[in-house]
Short mmCIF file of C-alpha atoms (C1' of nucleotides) in Angstrom, two decimals:
data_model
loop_
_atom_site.label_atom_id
_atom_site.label_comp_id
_atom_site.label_asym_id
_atom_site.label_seq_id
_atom_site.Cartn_x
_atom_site.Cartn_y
_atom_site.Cartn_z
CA UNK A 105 -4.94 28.66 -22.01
CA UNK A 106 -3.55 25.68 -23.18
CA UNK A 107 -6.72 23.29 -25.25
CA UNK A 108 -5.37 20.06 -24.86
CA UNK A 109 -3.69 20.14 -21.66
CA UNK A 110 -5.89 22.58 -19.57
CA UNK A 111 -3.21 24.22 -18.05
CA UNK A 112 -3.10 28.03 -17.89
CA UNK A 113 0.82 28.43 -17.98
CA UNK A 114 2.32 32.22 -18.49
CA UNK A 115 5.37 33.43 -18.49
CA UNK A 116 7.50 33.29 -15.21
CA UNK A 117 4.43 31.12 -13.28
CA UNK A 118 4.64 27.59 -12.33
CA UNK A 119 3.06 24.84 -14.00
CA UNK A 120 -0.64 24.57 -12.74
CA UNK A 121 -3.69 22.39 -12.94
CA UNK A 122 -6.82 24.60 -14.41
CA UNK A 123 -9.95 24.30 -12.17
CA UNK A 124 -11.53 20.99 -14.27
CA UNK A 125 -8.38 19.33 -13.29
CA UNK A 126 -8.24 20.45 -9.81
CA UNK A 127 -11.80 18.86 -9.18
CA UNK A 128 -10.78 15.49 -10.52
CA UNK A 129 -7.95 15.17 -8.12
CA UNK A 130 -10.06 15.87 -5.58
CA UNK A 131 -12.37 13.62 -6.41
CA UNK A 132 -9.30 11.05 -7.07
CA UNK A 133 -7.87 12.35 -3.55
CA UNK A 134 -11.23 10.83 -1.41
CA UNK A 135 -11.64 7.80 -3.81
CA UNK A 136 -8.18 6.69 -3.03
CA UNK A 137 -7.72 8.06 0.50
CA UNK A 138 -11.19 6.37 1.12
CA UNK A 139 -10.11 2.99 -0.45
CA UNK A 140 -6.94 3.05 1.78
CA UNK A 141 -8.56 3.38 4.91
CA UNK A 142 -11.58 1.03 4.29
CA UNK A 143 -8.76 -1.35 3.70
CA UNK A 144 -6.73 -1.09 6.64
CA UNK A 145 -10.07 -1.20 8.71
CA UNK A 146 -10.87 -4.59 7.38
CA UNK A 147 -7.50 -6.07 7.30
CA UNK A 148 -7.16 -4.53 10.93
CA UNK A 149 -10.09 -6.59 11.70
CA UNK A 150 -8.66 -10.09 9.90
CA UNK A 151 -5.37 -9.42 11.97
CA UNK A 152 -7.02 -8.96 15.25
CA UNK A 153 -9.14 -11.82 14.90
CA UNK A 154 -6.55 -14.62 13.36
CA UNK A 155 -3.41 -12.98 14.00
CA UNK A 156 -2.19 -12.78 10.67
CA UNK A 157 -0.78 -9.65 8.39
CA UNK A 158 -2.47 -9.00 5.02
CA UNK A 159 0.14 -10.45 2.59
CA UNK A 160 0.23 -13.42 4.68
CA UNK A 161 -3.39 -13.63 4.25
CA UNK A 162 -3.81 -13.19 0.44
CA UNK A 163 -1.36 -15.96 0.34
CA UNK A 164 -3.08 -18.26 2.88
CA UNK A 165 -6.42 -17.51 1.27
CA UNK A 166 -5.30 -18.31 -2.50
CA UNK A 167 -3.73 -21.43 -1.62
CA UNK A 168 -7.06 -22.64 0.59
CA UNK A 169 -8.62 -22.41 -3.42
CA UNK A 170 -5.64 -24.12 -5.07
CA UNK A 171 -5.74 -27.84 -6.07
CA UNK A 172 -4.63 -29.75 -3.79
CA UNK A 173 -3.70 -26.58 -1.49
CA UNK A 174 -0.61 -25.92 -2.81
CA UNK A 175 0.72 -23.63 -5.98
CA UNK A 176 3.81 -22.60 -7.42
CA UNK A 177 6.13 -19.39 -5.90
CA UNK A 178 5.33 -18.16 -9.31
CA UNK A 179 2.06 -17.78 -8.94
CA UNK A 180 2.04 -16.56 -5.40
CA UNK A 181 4.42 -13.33 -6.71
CA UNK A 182 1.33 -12.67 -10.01
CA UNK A 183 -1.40 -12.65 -7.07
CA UNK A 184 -0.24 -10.93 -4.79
CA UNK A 185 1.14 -8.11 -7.00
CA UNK A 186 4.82 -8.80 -5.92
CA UNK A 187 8.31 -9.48 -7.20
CA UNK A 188 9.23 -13.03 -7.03
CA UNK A 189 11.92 -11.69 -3.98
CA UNK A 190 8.88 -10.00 -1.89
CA UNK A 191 7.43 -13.37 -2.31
CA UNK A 192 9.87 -15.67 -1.06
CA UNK A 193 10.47 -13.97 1.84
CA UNK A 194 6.49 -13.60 2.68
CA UNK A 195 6.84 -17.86 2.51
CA UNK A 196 9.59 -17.26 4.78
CA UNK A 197 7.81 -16.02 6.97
CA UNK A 198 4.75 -18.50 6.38
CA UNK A 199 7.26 -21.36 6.15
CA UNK A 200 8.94 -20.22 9.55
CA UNK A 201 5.49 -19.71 11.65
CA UNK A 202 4.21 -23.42 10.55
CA UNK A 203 1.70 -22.80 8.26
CA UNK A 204 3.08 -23.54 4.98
CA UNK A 205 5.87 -26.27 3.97
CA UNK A 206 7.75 -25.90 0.69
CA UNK A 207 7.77 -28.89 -1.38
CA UNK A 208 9.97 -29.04 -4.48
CA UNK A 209 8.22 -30.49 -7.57
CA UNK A 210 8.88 -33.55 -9.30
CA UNK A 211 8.47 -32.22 -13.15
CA UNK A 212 10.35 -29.07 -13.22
CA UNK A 213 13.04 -28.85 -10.64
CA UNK A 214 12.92 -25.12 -10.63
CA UNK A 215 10.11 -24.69 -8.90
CA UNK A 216 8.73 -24.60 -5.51
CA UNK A 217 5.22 -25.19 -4.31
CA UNK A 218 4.32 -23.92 -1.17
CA UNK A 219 1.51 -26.06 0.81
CA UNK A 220 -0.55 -25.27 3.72
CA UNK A 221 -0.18 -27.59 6.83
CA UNK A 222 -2.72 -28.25 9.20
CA UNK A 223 -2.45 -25.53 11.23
CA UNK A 224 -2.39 -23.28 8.28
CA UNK A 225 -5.60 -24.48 7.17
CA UNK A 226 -7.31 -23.46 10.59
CA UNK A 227 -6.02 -20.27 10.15
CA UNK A 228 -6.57 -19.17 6.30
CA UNK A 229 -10.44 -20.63 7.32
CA UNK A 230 -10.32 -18.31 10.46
CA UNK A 231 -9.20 -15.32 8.55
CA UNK A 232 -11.35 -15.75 5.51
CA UNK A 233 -14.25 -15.47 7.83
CA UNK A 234 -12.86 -12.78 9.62
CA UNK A 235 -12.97 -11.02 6.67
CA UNK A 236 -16.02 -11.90 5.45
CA UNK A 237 -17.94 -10.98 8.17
CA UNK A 238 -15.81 -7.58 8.29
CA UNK A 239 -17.06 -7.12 4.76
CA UNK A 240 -20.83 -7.69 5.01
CA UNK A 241 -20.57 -5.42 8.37
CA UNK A 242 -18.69 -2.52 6.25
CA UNK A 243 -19.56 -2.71 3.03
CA UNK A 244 -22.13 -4.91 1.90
CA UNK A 245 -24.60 -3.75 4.44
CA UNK A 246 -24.22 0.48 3.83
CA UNK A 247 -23.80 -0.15 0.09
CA UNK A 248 -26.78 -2.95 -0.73
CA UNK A 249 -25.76 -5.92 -2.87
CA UNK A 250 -26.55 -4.34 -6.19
CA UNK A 251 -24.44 -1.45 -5.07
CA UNK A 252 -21.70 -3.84 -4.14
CA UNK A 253 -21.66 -5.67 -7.34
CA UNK A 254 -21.95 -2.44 -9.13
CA UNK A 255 -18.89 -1.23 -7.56
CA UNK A 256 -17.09 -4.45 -8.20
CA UNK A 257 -17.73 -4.75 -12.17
CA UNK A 258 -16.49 -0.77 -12.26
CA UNK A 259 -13.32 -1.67 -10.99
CA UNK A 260 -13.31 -4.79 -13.03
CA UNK A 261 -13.86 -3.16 -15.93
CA UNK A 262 -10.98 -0.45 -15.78
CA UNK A 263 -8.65 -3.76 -14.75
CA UNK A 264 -8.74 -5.22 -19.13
CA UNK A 265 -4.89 -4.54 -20.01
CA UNK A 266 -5.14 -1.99 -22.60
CA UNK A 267 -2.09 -3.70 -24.27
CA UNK A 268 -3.54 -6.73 -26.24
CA UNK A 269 -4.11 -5.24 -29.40
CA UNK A 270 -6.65 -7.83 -30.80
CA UNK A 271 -7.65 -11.15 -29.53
CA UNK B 248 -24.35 -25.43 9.55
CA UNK B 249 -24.32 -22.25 11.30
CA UNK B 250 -27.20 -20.17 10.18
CA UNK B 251 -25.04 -16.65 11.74
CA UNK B 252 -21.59 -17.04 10.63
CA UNK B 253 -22.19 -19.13 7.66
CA UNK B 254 -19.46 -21.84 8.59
CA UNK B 255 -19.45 -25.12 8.00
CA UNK B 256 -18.05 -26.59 10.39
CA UNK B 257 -17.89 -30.36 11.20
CA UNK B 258 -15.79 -32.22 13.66
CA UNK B 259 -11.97 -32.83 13.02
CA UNK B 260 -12.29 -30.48 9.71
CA UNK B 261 -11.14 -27.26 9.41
CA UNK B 262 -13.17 -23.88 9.78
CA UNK B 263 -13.66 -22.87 6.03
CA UNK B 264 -16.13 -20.17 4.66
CA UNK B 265 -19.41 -21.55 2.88
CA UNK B 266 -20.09 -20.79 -0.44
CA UNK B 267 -21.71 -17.40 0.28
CA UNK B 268 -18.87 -16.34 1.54
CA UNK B 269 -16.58 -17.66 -0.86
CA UNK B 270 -18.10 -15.79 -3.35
CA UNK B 271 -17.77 -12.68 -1.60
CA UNK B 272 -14.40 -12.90 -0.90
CA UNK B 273 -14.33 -13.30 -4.37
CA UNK B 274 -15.32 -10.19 -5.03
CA UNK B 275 -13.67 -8.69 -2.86
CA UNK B 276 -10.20 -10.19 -4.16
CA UNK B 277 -11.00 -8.77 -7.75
CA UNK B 278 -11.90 -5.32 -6.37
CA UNK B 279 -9.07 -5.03 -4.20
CA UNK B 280 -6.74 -6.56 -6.54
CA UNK B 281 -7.95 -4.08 -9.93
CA UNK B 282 -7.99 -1.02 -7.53
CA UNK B 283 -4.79 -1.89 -6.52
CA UNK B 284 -3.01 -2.15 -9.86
CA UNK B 285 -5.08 0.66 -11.12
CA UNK B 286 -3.44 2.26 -8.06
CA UNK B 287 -0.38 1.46 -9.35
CA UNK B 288 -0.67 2.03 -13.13
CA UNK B 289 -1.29 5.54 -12.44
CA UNK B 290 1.38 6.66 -9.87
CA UNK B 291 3.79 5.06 -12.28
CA UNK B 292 2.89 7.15 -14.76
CA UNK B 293 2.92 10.29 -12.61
CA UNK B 294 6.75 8.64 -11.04
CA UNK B 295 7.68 8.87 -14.68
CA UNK B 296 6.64 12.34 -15.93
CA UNK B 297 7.67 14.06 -12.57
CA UNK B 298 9.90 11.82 -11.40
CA UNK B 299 8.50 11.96 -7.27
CA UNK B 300 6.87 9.48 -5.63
CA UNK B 301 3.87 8.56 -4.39
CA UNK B 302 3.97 9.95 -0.79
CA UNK B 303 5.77 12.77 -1.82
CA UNK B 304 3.26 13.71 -4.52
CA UNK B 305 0.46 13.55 -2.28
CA UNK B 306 2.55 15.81 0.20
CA UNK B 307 3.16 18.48 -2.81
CA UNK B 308 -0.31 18.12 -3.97
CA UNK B 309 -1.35 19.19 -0.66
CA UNK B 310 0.42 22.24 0.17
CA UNK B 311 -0.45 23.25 -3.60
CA UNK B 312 -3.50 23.83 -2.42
CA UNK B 313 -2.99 25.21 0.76
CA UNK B 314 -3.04 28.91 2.29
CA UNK B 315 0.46 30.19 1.76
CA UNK B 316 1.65 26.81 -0.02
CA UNK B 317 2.32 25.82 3.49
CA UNK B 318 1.17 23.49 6.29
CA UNK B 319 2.38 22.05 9.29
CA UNK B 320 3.91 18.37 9.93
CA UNK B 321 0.58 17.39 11.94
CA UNK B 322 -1.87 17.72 8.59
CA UNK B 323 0.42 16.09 6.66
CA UNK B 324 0.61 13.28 8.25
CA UNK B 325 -3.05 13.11 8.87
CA UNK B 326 -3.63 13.46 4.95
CA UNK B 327 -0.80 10.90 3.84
CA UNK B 328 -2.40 8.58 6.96
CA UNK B 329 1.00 7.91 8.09
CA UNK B 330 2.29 8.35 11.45
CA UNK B 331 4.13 11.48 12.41
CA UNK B 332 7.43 9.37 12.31
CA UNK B 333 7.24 8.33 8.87
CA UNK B 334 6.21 12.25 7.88
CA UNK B 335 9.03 13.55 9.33
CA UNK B 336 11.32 11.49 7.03
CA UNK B 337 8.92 11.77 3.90
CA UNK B 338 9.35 15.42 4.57
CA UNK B 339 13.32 15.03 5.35
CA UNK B 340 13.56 13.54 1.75
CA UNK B 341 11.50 16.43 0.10
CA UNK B 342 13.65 19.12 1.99
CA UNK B 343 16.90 17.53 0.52
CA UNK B 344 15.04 17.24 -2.56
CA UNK B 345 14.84 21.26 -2.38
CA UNK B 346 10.98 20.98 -3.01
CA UNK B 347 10.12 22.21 0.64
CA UNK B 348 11.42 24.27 3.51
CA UNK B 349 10.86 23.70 7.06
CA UNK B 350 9.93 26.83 8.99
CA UNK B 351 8.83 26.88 12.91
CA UNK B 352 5.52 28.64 13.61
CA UNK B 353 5.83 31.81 15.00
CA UNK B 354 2.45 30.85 17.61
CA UNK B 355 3.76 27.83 18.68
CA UNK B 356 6.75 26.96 18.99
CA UNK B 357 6.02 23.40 18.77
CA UNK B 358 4.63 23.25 15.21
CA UNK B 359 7.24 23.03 11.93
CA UNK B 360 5.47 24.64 8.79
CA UNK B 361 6.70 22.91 5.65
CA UNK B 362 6.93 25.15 2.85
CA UNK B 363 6.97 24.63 -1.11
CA UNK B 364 9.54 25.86 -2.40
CA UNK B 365 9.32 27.62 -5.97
CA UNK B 366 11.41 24.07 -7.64
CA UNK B 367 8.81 22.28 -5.36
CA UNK B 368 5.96 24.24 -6.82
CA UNK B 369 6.52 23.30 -10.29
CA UNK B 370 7.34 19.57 -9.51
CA UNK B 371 4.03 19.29 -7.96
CA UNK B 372 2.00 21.06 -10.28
CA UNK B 373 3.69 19.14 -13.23
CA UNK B 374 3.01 15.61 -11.06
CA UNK B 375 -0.42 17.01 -10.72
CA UNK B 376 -0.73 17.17 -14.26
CA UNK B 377 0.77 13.97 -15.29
CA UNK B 378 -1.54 12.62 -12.75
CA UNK B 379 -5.13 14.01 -14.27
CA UNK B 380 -4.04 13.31 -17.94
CA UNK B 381 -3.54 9.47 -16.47
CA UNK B 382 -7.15 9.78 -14.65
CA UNK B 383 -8.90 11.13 -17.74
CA UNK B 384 -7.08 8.40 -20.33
CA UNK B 385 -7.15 5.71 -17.36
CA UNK B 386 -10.27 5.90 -16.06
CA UNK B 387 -12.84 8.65 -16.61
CA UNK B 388 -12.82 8.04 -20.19
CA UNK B 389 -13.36 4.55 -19.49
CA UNK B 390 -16.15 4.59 -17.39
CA UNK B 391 -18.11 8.11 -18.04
CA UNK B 392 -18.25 11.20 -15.96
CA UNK B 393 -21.88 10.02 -14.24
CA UNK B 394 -20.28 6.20 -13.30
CA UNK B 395 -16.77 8.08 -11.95
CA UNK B 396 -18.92 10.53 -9.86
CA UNK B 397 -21.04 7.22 -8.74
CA UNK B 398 -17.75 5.88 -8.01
CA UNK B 399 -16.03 8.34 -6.21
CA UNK B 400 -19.57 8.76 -4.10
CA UNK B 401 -19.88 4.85 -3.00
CA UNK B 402 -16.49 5.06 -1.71
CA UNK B 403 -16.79 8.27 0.24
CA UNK B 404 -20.09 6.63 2.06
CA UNK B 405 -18.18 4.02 3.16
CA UNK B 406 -15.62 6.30 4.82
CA UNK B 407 -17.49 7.42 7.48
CA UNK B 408 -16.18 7.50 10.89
CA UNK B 409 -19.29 4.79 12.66
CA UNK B 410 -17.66 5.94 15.99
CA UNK B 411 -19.30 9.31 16.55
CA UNK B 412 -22.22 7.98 18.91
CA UNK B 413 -24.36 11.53 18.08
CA UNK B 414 -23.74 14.69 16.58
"C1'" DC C 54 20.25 -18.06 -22.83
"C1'" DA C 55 15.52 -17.92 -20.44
"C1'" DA C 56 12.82 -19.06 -16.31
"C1'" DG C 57 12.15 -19.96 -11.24
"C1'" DA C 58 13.75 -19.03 -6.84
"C1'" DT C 59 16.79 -17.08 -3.48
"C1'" DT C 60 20.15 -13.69 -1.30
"C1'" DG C 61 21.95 -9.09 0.11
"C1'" DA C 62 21.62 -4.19 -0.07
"C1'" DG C 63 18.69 -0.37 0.08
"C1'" DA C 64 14.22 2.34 0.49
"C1'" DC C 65 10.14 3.22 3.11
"C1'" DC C 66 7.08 3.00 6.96
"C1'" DT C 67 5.80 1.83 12.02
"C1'" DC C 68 6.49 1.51 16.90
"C1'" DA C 69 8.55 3.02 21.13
"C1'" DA C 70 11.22 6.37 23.33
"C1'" DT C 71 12.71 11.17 23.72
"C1'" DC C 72 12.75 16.18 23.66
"C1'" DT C 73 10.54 20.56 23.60
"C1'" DT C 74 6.71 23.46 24.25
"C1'" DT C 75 2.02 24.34 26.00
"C1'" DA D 68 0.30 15.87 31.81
"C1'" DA D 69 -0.59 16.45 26.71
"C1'" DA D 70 0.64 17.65 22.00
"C1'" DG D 71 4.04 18.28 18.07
"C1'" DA D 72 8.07 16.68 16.10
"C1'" DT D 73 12.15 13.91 15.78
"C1'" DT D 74 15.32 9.81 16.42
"C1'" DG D 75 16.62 4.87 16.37
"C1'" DA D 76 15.43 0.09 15.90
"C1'" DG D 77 12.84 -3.18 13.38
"C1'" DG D 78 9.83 -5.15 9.66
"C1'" DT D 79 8.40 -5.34 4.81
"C1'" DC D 80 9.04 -4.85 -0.07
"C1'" DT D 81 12.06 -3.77 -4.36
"C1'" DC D 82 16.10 -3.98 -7.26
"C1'" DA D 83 20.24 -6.16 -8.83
"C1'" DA D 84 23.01 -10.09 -8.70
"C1'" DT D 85 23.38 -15.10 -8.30
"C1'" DC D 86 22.42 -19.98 -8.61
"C1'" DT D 87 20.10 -23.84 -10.57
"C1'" DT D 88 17.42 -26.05 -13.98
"C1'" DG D 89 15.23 -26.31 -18.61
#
DNA sequence: CAAGATTGAGACCTCAATCTTT
DNA sequence: AAAGATTGAGGTCTCAATCTTG
């Protein structure tokens, strides 16, 4: 039995979690499986109720709390979690069904900002409200506020980069 | 303002979420955005010890711990949470991997069995390793044992089905 | 050369249709 | 019919390469 590893390896067996590991990925099995499909039922609920897909959404809903309702591609790719490609082709996408416009800017020629129109305005509003109510109805009401917030500042807390040495 | 959705809603503006809302969404965009690349922080670590990814680990994982190391097509897709379609290729790139076999049940002849095989086995119980040493560093030893369990507990409330009327 | 954005090729999953078996 | 599995077409994201600007 191996101490730092916890794996009880011998000769001509496979490599095998012990029994302590074997409970945490359980437990990590119905954390993440349950995480997944809480997710898809709300954003299920956002897209049947405005019509739009969940990266489309994140994007619509960032740039609804942006000055001036527009920001960079740049920052787009960092908030969404996706390479600057993914990106430009989500504000294809945006661009193509009316609800953003691209607008080069006027200090740095290398960038883009995207903007919502009108009509994407209506809809980031709709969809935001979609999934707020989708929220409270899910989440907020089994789990209690404090519960909620709880849960929240957990995941917030394991989200520090453990690569800045000292700041 | 609307005292049930919480909109504010005046004429010629847009719908837009008040700032109860707002703040939710908030709160939501943090949690869904650290789980996410927590998510992510770990499955690259397990990609990079074992070198499979993350579908396919969950598929190995699985049959790991099932009767005979083997299941049929239908479970696995219900435990990845894809559709059958997308199985059937996950499980086409395992079987050219050489990590499973596909063997037709001897009841029914509709059912395929997938099978680890013995290269399969020690892929998936080396991912499974990788996988709990990134847990423990990652996340357990960040947040306790109690506040994991807590964790792992608000989640799984959340996942029940509220479409069983009575049983 | 580094940074921002885009393009094309490739990987992965879903939907709809199909085939076989019950 | 209904259920299990597969196929093909289509959509979404990533990686590598490219182009432009700083």
């Amino acid at each position: 039995m191996d101490q730092l590893t916890g794996t009880t390896r011998q000769e001509g067996t496979h490599p095998c979690p012990g029994p302590e590991e074997a409970a945490l990925l359980r437990q990590w099995d119905s954390l993440s499986g349950g995480f997944r499909r809480l997710m898809a039922r709300l954003l299920d609920d956002v897209e049947a109720e405005a019509g739009v897909a969940p990266s489309s959404f994140q994007v619509l809903w960032f740039l609804l709390n942006s000055p001036d309702l527009s920001a960079p591609m740049n920052q787009l790719a960092q908030t969404l979690g996706f390479s600057t490609a993914g990106t430009t082709k989500v504000a294809d996408r945006l661009a193509q069904a009316g609800m953003i416009e691209r607008r080069p800017s006027a200090t740095d020629r290398r960038v883009i900002f995207a903007t919502l129109t009108d009509s994407g305005r209506d809809v980031a509003g709709t969809a935001a409200l979609a999934l707020a109510a989708a929220l409270r109805e899910r989440v907020v009401n089994q789990l209690g506020d404090d519960r909620f917030a709880d849960l929240a500042a957990m995941i917030g807390s394991l989200d520090q980069v453990p690569n800045r040495p000292c700041d």
